[in-house]
Amino acid sequence: MDERAARIADFIEPLRVAPGSAVDLARDFDPRYKAGLKKQDGVDLLRAGVALLAEYQERLAAQNTYGVLLCLQALDAGGKDGTIRHVMSGVNPQGVKVSSFKVPSTEELDHDYLWRYALRLPSRGEIAIFNRSHYEEVLVVRVHPENLVRQKLPERARGKNVWKRRYREMNEWERYLTDNGFTVVKVLLNLSKEEQRTRFLKRIDLPEKNWKFSAADARERRYWDDYQRAFSEMLSATSTPWAPWYVVPADRKWFARICTAAILAHTLMDIDPRYPEVGEEARQDLLAARRELEQEAPSGAAADPYAERHPSAKGGRRSGHGRPAGEKRGRG
Ligand code: AMP
Ligand code: MG
């Protein structure tokens, strides 16, 4: 188990933005990097990652202390939707909440800028995924300052230091969340300009992909360099020891998915959620309930059909090393 955790930590380390480092996205991160892997290796690795996530998510859902927030950022066609679909394919939908953030509504603009994101935070035991996140507030809002005008800020809050202030506010907000049991992890899917061009053309060429493309996407592409600058500054200012950024190479979808699964798995392994142990009193209640259920066995049926089929499983005689992973909440 520890070896598995160490391998995952090594795998994602080159993607992590060291807190305090000055990032130049184009210089420091290659959208085509694939850690020497081949697409064929990717199939097995993703399957292993998805299984690992399922195991840890079940454990997370069973406890009531920690929650996880995964923020996903990317330019259009960066692969956010597909990454979420694949990475979360094995987990229990009841424990995961995905929220997408679009152009803010009138009601949203009538609140402080973090309000709508706060409404979508995970509860304890949950994984929340932000498909776009509060980081749009220093990305699209910065690249198109007319968005800031619509936010109805007081005069003194609109000055040139607004972006630095937002970095600080978001860092502090994430620190607050972390201190209170909610781990925050952030992924930028890093796409090259040429790969975006290819994916846009695919969306135009294939009728069933047309809905995914709009003329606005092509217009937004003209601001490519502005976005790269905004990304670099955002990464430099907001990768913190408590809520790090990972820059995931996104030109190969299969590799981006493995990386994202590994980052989320690493986060969960770090939390190491445990199935709650029941106290002695509750255990006595369970044993009493068992005796009652056993007495209800119809004639010819085993007293405890489950224990009969799984002779080693009969709980209530606790062994020294806790219960095995995979056992459910509430079992004695
Ligand atoms: P999509 O993710 O393709 O459905 O598009 C959502 C759109 O909403 C993108 O063009 C984003 O740039 C835009 N958007 C997301 N958040 C904000 C925001 N805070 N202010 C302005 N536009 C935003
Ligand atoms: Mg779009």
Coordinates of C-alpha atoms and ligand atoms in Angstrom, one line a residue:
M1 CA 0.0 0.0 0.0
D2 CA 2.7 2.5 1.0
E3 CA 4.6 1.5 -2.1
R4 CA 1.6 2.2 -4.3
A5 CA 1.2 5.6 -2.6
A6 CA 4.9 6.4 -3.1
R7 CA 4.7 5.5 -6.8
I8 CA 1.8 7.8 -7.4
A9 CA 3.5 10.6 -5.5
D10 CA 6.6 10.2 -7.7
F11 CA 4.5 10.1 -10.9
I12 CA 2.7 13.4 -10.2
E13 CA 5.6 15.3 -8.6
P14 CA 6.8 16.8 -12.0
L15 CA 3.3 18.2 -12.5
R16 CA 3.1 20.0 -9.2
V17 CA 3.8 23.7 -9.1
A18 CA 6.2 24.4 -6.2
P19 CA 4.7 27.0 -3.9
G20 CA 6.4 30.3 -4.4
S21 CA 8.0 29.5 -7.8
A22 CA 7.6 31.9 -10.7
V23 CA 5.9 29.9 -13.5
D24 CA 6.2 30.6 -17.2
L25 CA 3.7 28.1 -18.5
A26 CA 5.2 27.8 -22.0
R27 CA 8.7 27.4 -20.7
D28 CA 8.1 25.2 -17.7
F29 CA 5.3 22.7 -18.8
D30 CA 5.1 20.7 -22.1
P31 CA 1.6 19.9 -23.2
R32 CA 2.9 16.8 -24.9
Y33 CA 4.9 15.3 -21.9
K34 CA 3.9 11.7 -21.3
A35 CA 6.4 10.4 -18.8
G36 CA 7.8 7.9 -21.4
L37 CA 4.5 6.0 -21.5
K38 CA 2.7 4.6 -24.5
K39 CA -1.1 4.9 -25.1
Q40 CA -1.3 1.1 -24.6
D41 CA 0.1 1.4 -21.0
G42 CA -2.5 4.0 -20.4
V43 CA -5.4 1.6 -20.6
D44 CA -4.2 -0.5 -17.6
L45 CA -3.0 2.5 -15.6
L46 CA -6.3 4.3 -15.9
R47 CA -8.2 1.2 -14.9
A48 CA -6.0 0.8 -11.9
G49 CA -6.4 4.5 -11.0
V50 CA -10.2 4.3 -11.3
A51 CA -10.3 1.2 -9.1
L52 CA -8.1 2.9 -6.5
L53 CA -10.4 6.0 -6.5
A54 CA -13.4 3.8 -6.0
E55 CA -11.9 2.2 -3.0
Y56 CA -10.8 5.5 -1.4
Q57 CA -14.0 7.3 -2.3
E58 CA -16.0 4.6 -0.5
R59 CA -13.8 5.1 2.6
L60 CA -14.2 8.9 2.3
A61 CA -18.0 8.6 2.1
A62 CA -18.0 6.4 5.3
Q63 CA -16.4 9.0 7.5
N64 CA -17.7 12.4 8.5
T65 CA -14.6 14.6 9.0
Y66 CA -13.1 15.3 5.6
G67 CA -14.2 16.4 2.2
V68 CA -12.4 17.0 -1.1
L69 CA -12.6 19.8 -3.7
L70 CA -11.0 19.2 -7.1
C71 CA -10.9 22.3 -9.3
L72 CA -10.5 21.7 -13.0
Q73 CA -9.4 24.6 -15.3
A74 CA -8.6 24.6 -19.0
L75 CA -9.2 26.5 -22.2
D76 CA -11.9 25.4 -24.5
A77 CA -11.4 21.8 -25.8
G78 CA -8.9 21.2 -23.0
G79 CA -10.7 18.0 -22.1
K80 CA -12.4 18.9 -18.8
D81 CA -15.7 17.0 -19.5
G82 CA -14.0 13.9 -20.8
T83 CA -11.6 13.8 -17.9
I84 CA -14.4 14.0 -15.4
R85 CA -16.3 11.3 -17.2
H86 CA -13.4 8.9 -17.3
V87 CA -11.7 9.6 -14.0
M88 CA -14.9 9.3 -12.0
S89 CA -16.3 6.4 -14.0
G90 CA -15.8 3.9 -11.1
V91 CA -17.0 5.9 -8.1
N92 CA -20.4 5.9 -6.4
P93 CA -22.3 8.9 -7.8
Q94 CA -23.9 9.5 -4.4
G95 CA -20.6 10.7 -3.0
V96 CA -19.6 13.0 -5.9
K97 CA -21.0 16.4 -6.9
V98 CA -19.9 18.0 -10.2
S99 CA -20.6 21.7 -10.7
S100 CA -20.0 23.6 -13.9
F101 CA -19.6 27.4 -13.8
K102 CA -20.7 29.5 -16.7
V103 CA -21.1 33.2 -17.3
P104 CA -22.5 34.4 -13.9
S105 CA -26.3 35.1 -13.6
T106 CA -27.8 38.3 -12.4
E107 CA -28.4 36.7 -9.0
E108 CA -24.8 35.6 -8.8
L109 CA -23.6 39.1 -9.8
D110 CA -25.6 40.5 -6.9
H111 CA -23.3 38.7 -4.5
D112 CA -19.6 38.7 -3.7
Y113 CA -17.6 36.9 -6.3
L114 CA -16.9 33.7 -4.3
W115 CA -20.5 33.2 -3.3
R116 CA -21.6 30.9 -6.1
Y117 CA -18.5 28.7 -5.6
A118 CA -19.2 28.5 -1.8
L119 CA -22.7 27.2 -2.6
R120 CA -21.1 24.2 -4.4
L121 CA -18.5 23.2 -1.8
P122 CA -18.4 19.5 -0.8
S123 CA -19.9 18.3 2.5
R124 CA -17.9 16.0 4.7
G125 CA -17.5 12.7 3.0
E126 CA -18.0 14.1 -0.4
I127 CA -15.8 14.9 -3.4
A128 CA -16.9 18.0 -5.2
I129 CA -15.5 18.7 -8.7
F130 CA -15.5 22.2 -10.1
N131 CA -15.7 22.2 -13.9
R132 CA -14.2 25.7 -14.1
S133 CA -13.9 27.3 -10.7
H134 CA -13.3 30.4 -8.8
Y135 CA -10.1 30.7 -10.8
E136 CA -12.2 32.1 -13.7
E137 CA -12.3 35.2 -11.6
V138 CA -8.7 35.8 -12.4
L139 CA -8.7 34.3 -15.8
V140 CA -11.7 35.1 -18.1
V141 CA -12.5 38.1 -15.9
R142 CA -9.0 39.4 -16.2
V143 CA -8.6 38.7 -20.0
H144 CA -12.0 40.5 -20.5
P145 CA -12.2 43.2 -17.9
E146 CA -15.8 44.1 -19.0
N147 CA -16.7 41.1 -16.8
L148 CA -15.3 42.9 -13.8
V149 CA -17.4 46.0 -14.6
R150 CA -20.5 43.8 -14.4
Q151 CA -19.6 42.6 -10.9
K152 CA -20.8 45.9 -9.3
L153 CA -17.7 46.3 -7.1
P154 CA -17.2 49.4 -5.0
E155 CA -14.9 51.9 -6.6
R156 CA -11.9 51.2 -4.4
A157 CA -12.1 47.4 -5.1
R158 CA -11.7 47.9 -8.9
G159 CA -8.2 49.3 -9.0
K160 CA -5.2 47.7 -10.6
N161 CA -4.4 45.6 -7.5
V162 CA -7.6 43.7 -7.9
W163 CA -5.9 40.6 -9.2
K164 CA -3.3 40.4 -6.5
R165 CA -6.0 40.9 -4.0
R166 CA -8.1 38.1 -5.5
Y167 CA -5.1 35.7 -5.4
R168 CA -4.7 36.5 -1.7
E169 CA -8.4 36.1 -1.0
M170 CA -8.6 32.8 -2.8
N171 CA -5.5 31.5 -1.0
E172 CA -7.0 32.5 2.3
W173 CA -10.4 31.0 1.4
E174 CA -8.7 27.7 0.5
R175 CA -6.6 27.8 3.7
Y176 CA -9.8 28.2 5.7
L177 CA -11.4 25.2 3.9
T178 CA -8.3 23.1 4.5
D179 CA -8.1 24.0 8.1
N180 CA -11.7 22.9 8.5
G181 CA -11.4 19.5 6.9
F182 CA -11.8 20.2 3.2
T183 CA -8.8 19.4 1.1
V184 CA -8.5 21.6 -2.0
V185 CA -6.5 20.4 -5.1
K186 CA -6.3 22.2 -8.4
V187 CA -5.6 20.9 -11.9
L188 CA -4.9 22.9 -15.0
L189 CA -5.2 20.9 -18.2
N190 CA -2.5 22.3 -20.3
L191 CA -3.3 22.2 -24.0
S192 CA -1.1 23.4 -26.9
K193 CA -2.5 25.9 -29.4
E194 CA -2.1 23.5 -32.2
E195 CA -4.0 20.7 -30.4
Q196 CA -6.8 23.1 -29.7
R197 CA -7.0 24.0 -33.4
T198 CA -7.2 20.2 -34.2
R199 CA -9.9 19.6 -31.6
F200 CA -12.0 22.6 -32.8
L201 CA -11.8 21.3 -36.4
K202 CA -12.9 17.9 -35.3
R203 CA -15.9 19.5 -33.6
I204 CA -16.8 21.3 -36.8
D205 CA -16.1 18.3 -39.1
L206 CA -18.2 15.8 -37.1
P207 CA -22.0 16.6 -37.0
E208 CA -22.4 14.9 -33.6
K209 CA -19.7 17.2 -32.2
N210 CA -21.1 20.5 -33.6
W211 CA -23.0 21.3 -30.4
K212 CA -19.7 21.4 -28.5
F213 CA -18.4 24.3 -30.7
S214 CA -19.4 27.9 -30.9
A215 CA -18.1 30.8 -32.9
A216 CA -17.3 32.4 -29.4
D217 CA -14.8 29.6 -28.9
A218 CA -12.9 30.6 -32.0
R219 CA -13.0 34.3 -30.9
E220 CA -11.7 33.3 -27.5
R221 CA -8.7 31.6 -29.2
R222 CA -7.5 35.0 -30.3
Y223 CA -6.8 35.8 -26.7
W224 CA -4.5 32.8 -26.4
D225 CA -1.4 34.7 -25.3
D226 CA -3.4 36.7 -22.7
Y227 CA -4.7 33.5 -21.2
Q228 CA -1.2 32.0 -21.1
R229 CA 0.0 35.0 -19.2
A230 CA -3.0 34.9 -16.8
F231 CA -2.4 31.2 -16.2
S232 CA 1.3 31.7 -15.5
E233 CA 0.6 34.5 -13.0
M234 CA -2.2 32.5 -11.4
L235 CA -0.1 29.4 -11.0
S236 CA 2.8 31.5 -9.5
A237 CA 0.5 33.2 -7.0
T238 CA -1.9 30.5 -5.9
S239 CA 0.0 27.2 -5.7
T240 CA 0.2 27.0 -1.9
P241 CA 1.4 24.3 0.5
W242 CA -2.2 23.7 1.5
A243 CA -3.8 23.8 -2.0
P244 CA -1.3 23.1 -4.7
W245 CA -1.7 23.4 -8.5
Y246 CA -0.9 20.6 -10.8
V247 CA -0.3 21.3 -14.5
V248 CA -1.4 18.3 -16.4
P249 CA -0.2 17.8 -20.0
A250 CA -3.4 17.7 -22.0
D251 CA -2.5 17.2 -25.7
R252 CA -3.0 13.4 -25.1
K253 CA -6.3 12.8 -23.6
W254 CA -5.4 9.4 -22.2
F255 CA -2.4 10.8 -20.4
A256 CA -4.4 13.7 -19.0
R257 CA -6.9 11.3 -17.5
I258 CA -4.2 9.1 -15.9
C259 CA -2.6 12.2 -14.3
T260 CA -5.8 13.6 -13.0
A261 CA -6.8 10.2 -11.5
A262 CA -3.4 10.0 -9.9
I263 CA -3.6 13.5 -8.4
L264 CA -7.0 12.8 -6.9
A265 CA -5.9 9.4 -5.7
H266 CA -2.9 11.0 -4.1
T267 CA -5.1 13.5 -2.4
L268 CA -7.4 10.8 -1.0
M269 CA -4.5 8.6 0.1
D270 CA -3.1 11.6 2.0
I271 CA -6.3 12.0 3.9
D272 CA -6.4 8.3 4.5
P273 CA -10.1 8.1 5.4
R274 CA -11.0 5.3 7.8
Y275 CA -14.2 3.4 8.3
P276 CA -15.6 4.5 11.6
E277 CA -15.1 2.0 14.5
V278 CA -18.2 1.4 16.6
G279 CA -17.9 1.9 20.3
E280 CA -18.4 -0.9 22.8
E281 CA -22.0 0.0 23.6
A282 CA -23.0 0.2 19.9
R283 CA -21.2 -3.2 19.4
Q284 CA -23.3 -4.8 22.1
D285 CA -26.4 -3.4 20.3
L286 CA -25.2 -5.1 17.1
L287 CA -24.6 -8.4 18.8
A288 CA -28.1 -8.2 20.4
A289 CA -29.6 -7.4 17.0
R290 CA -27.8 -10.4 15.5
R291 CA -29.1 -12.8 18.2
E292 CA -32.6 -11.5 17.4
L293 CA -32.2 -12.0 13.6
E294 CA -30.7 -15.4 14.1
Q295 CA -33.7 -16.5 16.1
E296 CA -36.0 -15.4 13.2
A297 CA -34.4 -18.0 10.9
P298 CA -37.1 -20.0 9.2
S299 CA -36.8 -23.7 9.6
G300 CA -34.2 -25.2 7.4
A301 CA -32.4 -21.8 6.9
A302 CA -29.0 -21.0 8.4
A303 CA -29.1 -18.8 11.5
D304 CA -26.7 -16.4 9.7
P305 CA -26.7 -17.1 6.0
Y306 CA -23.9 -14.6 5.3
A307 CA -21.6 -16.0 8.0
E308 CA -22.2 -19.4 6.7
R309 CA -21.1 -18.4 3.2
H310 CA -18.2 -16.4 4.6
P311 CA -16.9 -18.3 7.6
S312 CA -14.1 -15.9 8.3
A313 CA -16.3 -12.8 8.2
K314 CA -18.3 -13.2 11.3
G315 CA -17.7 -9.9 13.2
G316 CA -18.1 -9.1 16.8
R317 CA -14.9 -10.9 17.7
R318 CA -12.6 -8.0 16.9
S319 CA -9.1 -8.9 15.9
G320 CA -6.1 -6.7 16.8
H321 CA -5.6 -5.1 13.4
G322 CA -9.0 -3.4 12.8
R323 CA -11.3 -4.3 10.0
P324 CA -10.2 -5.0 6.5
A325 CA -10.8 -2.3 3.8
G326 CA -14.0 -2.9 1.9
E327 CA -16.1 -3.6 4.9
K328 CA -19.1 -1.3 5.3
R329 CA -20.0 1.3 8.0
G330 CA -22.0 0.0 10.8
R331 CA -20.8 -3.6 10.8
G332 CA -19.5 -4.9 14.1
Ligands
AMP1 P1 -18.4 26.1 -21.3 O1 -17.5 25.7 -20.1 O2 -17.8 25.8 -22.6 O3 -19.8 25.7 -21.1 O4 -18.4 27.7 -21.2 C1 -18.7 28.5 -20.1 C2 -18.3 29.9 -20.4 O5 -18.6 30.6 -19.2 C3 -16.9 30.1 -20.8 O6 -16.8 30.8 -21.9 C4 -16.3 30.8 -19.6 O7 -15.3 31.7 -20.0 C5 -17.5 31.5 -19.0 N1 -17.3 31.9 -17.6 C6 -17.1 31.0 -16.6 N2 -17.0 31.7 -15.4 C7 -17.1 33.0 -15.7 C8 -17.0 34.2 -15.0 N3 -16.8 34.2 -13.6 N4 -17.2 35.4 -15.6 C9 -17.4 35.4 -16.9 N5 -17.5 34.3 -17.7 C10 -17.3 33.1 -17.1
MG2 MG -17.0 26.0 -24.4

